[in-house]
Coordinates of C-alpha atoms in Angstrom, one line a residue:
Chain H
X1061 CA 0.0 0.0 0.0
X1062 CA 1.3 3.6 -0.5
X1063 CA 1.8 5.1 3.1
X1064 CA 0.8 8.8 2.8
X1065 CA 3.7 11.1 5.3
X1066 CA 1.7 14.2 6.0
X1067 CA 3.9 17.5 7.9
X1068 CA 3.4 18.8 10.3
X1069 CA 0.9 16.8 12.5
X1070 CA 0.0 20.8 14.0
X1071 CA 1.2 24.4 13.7
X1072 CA 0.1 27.5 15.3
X1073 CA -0.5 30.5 13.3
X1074 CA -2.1 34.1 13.1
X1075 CA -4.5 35.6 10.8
X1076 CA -2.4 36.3 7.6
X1077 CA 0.2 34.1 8.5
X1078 CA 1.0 31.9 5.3
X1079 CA 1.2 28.6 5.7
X1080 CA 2.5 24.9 4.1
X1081 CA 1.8 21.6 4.5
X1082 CA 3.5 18.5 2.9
X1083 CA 2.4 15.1 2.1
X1084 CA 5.0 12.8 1.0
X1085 CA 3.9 9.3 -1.0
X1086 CA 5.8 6.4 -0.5
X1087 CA 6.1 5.8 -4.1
X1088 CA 5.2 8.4 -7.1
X1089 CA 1.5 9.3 -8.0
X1090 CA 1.5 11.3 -10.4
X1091 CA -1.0 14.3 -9.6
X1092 CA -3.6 11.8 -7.9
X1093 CA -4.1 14.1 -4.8
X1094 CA -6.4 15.8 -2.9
X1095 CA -6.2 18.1 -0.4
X1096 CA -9.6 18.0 2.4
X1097 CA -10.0 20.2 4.7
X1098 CA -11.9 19.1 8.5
X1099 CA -14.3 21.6 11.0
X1100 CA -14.7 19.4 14.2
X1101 CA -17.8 17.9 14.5
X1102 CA -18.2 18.1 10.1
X1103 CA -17.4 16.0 7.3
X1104 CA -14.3 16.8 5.4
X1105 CA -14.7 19.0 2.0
X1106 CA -12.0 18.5 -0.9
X1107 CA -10.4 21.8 -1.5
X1108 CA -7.7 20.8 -4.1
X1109 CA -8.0 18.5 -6.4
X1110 CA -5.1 16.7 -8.9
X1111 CA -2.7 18.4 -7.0
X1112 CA -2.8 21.7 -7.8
X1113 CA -6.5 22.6 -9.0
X1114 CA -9.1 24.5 -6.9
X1115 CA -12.3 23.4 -6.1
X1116 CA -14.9 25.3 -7.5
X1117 CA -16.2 27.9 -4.9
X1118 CA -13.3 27.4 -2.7
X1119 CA -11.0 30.8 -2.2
X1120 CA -8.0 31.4 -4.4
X1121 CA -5.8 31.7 -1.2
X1122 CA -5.5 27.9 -1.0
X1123 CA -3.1 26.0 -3.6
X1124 CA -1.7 23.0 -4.6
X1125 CA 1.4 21.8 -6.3
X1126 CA 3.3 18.9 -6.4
X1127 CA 3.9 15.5 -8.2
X1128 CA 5.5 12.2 -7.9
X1129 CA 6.0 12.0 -4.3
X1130 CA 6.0 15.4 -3.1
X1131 CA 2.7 17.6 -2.3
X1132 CA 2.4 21.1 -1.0
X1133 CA -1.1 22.8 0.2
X1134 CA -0.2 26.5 0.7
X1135 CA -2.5 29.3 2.3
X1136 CA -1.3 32.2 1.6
X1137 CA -2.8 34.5 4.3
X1138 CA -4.7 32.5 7.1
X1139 CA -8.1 33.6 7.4
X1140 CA -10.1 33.0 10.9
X1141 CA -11.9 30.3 9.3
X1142 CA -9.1 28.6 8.0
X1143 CA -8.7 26.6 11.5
X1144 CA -9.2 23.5 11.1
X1145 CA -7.4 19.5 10.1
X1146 CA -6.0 19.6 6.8
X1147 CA -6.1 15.9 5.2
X1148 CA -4.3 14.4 1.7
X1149 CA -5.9 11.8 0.0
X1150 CA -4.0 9.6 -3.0
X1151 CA -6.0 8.2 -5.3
X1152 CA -3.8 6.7 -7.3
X1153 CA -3.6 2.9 -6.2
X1154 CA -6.2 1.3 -4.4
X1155 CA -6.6 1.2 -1.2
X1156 CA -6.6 5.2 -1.5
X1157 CA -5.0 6.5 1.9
X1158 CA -5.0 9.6 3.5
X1159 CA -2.0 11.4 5.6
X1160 CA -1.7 12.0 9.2
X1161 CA -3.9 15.2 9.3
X1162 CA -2.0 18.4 10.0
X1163 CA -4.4 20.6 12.4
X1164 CA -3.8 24.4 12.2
X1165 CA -4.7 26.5 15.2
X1166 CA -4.6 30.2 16.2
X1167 CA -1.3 31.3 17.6
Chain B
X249 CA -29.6 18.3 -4.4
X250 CA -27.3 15.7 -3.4
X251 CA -27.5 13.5 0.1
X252 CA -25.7 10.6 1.7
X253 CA -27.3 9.4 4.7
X254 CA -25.4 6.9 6.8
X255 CA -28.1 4.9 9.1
X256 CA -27.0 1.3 11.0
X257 CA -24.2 2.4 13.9
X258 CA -24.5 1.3 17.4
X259 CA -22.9 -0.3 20.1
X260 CA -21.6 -4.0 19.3
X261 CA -19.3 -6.5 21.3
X262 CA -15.9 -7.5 20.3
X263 CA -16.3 -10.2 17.6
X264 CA -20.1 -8.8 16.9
X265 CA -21.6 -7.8 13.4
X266 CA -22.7 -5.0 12.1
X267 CA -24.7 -3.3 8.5
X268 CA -24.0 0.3 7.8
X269 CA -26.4 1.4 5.1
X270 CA -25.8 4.9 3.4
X271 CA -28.9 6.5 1.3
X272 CA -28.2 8.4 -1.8
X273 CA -30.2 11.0 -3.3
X274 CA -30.0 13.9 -5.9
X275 CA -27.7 12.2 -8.8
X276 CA -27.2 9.5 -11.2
X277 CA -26.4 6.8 -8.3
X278 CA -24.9 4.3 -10.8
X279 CA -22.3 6.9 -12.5
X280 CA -20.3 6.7 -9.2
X281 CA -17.9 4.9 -7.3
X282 CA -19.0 4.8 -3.5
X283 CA -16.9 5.3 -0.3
X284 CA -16.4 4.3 3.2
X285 CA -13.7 6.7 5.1
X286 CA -14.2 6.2 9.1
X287 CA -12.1 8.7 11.9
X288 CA -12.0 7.4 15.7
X289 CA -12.5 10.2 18.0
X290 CA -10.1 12.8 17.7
X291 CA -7.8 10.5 15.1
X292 CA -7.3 11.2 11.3
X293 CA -9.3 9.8 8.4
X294 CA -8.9 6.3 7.2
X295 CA -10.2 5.0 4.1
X296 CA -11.6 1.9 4.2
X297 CA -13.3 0.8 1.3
X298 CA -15.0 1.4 -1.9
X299 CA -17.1 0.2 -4.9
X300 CA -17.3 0.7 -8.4
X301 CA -20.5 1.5 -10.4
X302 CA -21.8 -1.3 -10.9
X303 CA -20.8 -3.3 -8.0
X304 CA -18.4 -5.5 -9.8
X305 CA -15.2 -4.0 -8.2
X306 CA -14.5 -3.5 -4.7
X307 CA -11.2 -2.5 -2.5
X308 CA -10.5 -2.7 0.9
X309 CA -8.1 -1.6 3.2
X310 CA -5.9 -4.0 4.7
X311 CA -7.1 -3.7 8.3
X312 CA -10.8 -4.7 7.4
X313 CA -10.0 -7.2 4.6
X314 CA -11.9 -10.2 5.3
X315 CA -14.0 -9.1 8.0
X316 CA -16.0 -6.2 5.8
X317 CA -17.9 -6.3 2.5
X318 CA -18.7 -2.9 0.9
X319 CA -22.0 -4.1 -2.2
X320 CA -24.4 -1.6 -3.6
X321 CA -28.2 -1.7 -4.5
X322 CA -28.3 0.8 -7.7
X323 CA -31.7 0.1 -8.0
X324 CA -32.2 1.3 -4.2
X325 CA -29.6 4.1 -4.4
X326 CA -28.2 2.1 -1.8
X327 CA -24.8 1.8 -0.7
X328 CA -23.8 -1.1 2.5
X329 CA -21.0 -2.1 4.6
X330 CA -21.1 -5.3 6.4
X331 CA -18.8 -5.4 9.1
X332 CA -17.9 -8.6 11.0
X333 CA -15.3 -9.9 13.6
X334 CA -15.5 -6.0 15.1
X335 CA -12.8 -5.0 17.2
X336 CA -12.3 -2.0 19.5
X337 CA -10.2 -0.5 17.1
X338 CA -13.1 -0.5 14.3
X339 CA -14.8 1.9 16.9
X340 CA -15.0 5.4 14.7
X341 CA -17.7 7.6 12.9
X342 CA -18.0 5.6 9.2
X343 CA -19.0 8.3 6.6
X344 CA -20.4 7.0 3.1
X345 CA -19.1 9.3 0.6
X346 CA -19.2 10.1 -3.4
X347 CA -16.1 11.6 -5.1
X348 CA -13.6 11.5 -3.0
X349 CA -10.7 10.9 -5.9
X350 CA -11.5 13.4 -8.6
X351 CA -8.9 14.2 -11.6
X352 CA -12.0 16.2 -13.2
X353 CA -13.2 18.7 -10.0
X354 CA -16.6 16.5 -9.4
X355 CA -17.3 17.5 -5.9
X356 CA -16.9 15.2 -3.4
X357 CA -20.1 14.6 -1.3
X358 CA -20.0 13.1 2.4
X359 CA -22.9 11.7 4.7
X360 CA -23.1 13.4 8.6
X361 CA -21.5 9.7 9.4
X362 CA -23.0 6.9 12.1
X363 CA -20.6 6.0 15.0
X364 CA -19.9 2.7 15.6
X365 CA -18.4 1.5 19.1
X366 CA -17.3 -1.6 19.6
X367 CA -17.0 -2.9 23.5
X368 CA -14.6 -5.5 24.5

């Protein structure tokens, strides 16, 4: 099974702040990643999809990039809603598997 | 409008069985592979199975291969998963969920998810 290495597990940042995650495959994908964000107590919602392409209706300060093995979600300037788990997904082999979860609180 | 709604969790013994049953509404049902992802409380997301269109395909993750069948009912706009020989570590929320690997943008769609706990 690919093993999904998601960093970090948490950070703590302020409004504006920018902010990168990384998800690291065990073996190379191609662009068969999603990026899902998590409100506690809510079902995640997909925010990037084949890597680098936004959801439609979700705002143009979250991106994508990466292929192969390496994955970056970047937000450029934290917003108050922003806090929350931040989750990949490959879809590339079955089983798909998710990362760790990196969970992004107020500083 | 689309809906997944998850029905079927409970409290079960080690070793016990279990059906989660997750209602679809609002799209072509048979156009789309179906998903079980399941989180234990306050852990991360684990995907745990999932079935193609028209039933014929299935994968499961290794931890619940063997013990859970994921089938469908297109003509119910049903999706199931059958769990048997639970163990405490199968206790989680189990969402159903629709698009969760999209190269094209399709949304992805989840259900409010059903907790199962499993007592040992």
């Amino acid at each position: 099974d690919i093993q999904m290495t998601q960093s970090p597990s948490s950070l703590s940042a302020s409004v504006g702040d920018r902010v990168t995650i990384t998800c690291r495959a065990s073996q190379g994908i191609g662009s068969d990643l999603g990026w899902f964000q998590q409100k506690p107590g809510k079902a995640p919602k997909r925010l990037i999809y084949a890597a680098s392409s936004l959801q439609s209706g979700v705002p143009s300060r979250f991106g994508g990039s990466g292929s192969g093995t390496e994955f970056t979600l970047t937000i450029s300037s934290l917003q108050p809603e922003d806090f929350a788990t931040y989750f990949c997904l490959q879809h590339n082999t079955y089983p798909s598997t998710f990362g760790q979860g990196t969970k992004v609180e107020i500083k | 409008e689309v809906q997944l709604v998850e029905s079927g969790g409970g409290l079960v013994q080690s070793g016990g069985s279990l059906r989660l049953s997750c209602a679809a509404s609002g799209f072509t049902f048979n156009h789309y592979w179906m998903y079980w992802v399941r989180q234990a409380p306050g852990k991360g997301l684990v995907w745990v199975s999932g079935i193609h269109d028209d039933g014929r395909r299935t994968n499961y993750a290794d931890s619940v291969k063997g013990r859970f069948t994921i089938s469908r009912d297109n003509a119910k706009n049903m999706v199931y998963l059958q769990m048997s020989s639970l163990r405490a570590e199968d206790t989680a929320v189990y969402y159903c969920a629709r698009s969760l690997g999209s190269s094209s943008g399709d949304e992805d769609y989840w259900g409010q998810g059903t907790l199962v706990t499993v007592s040992s």
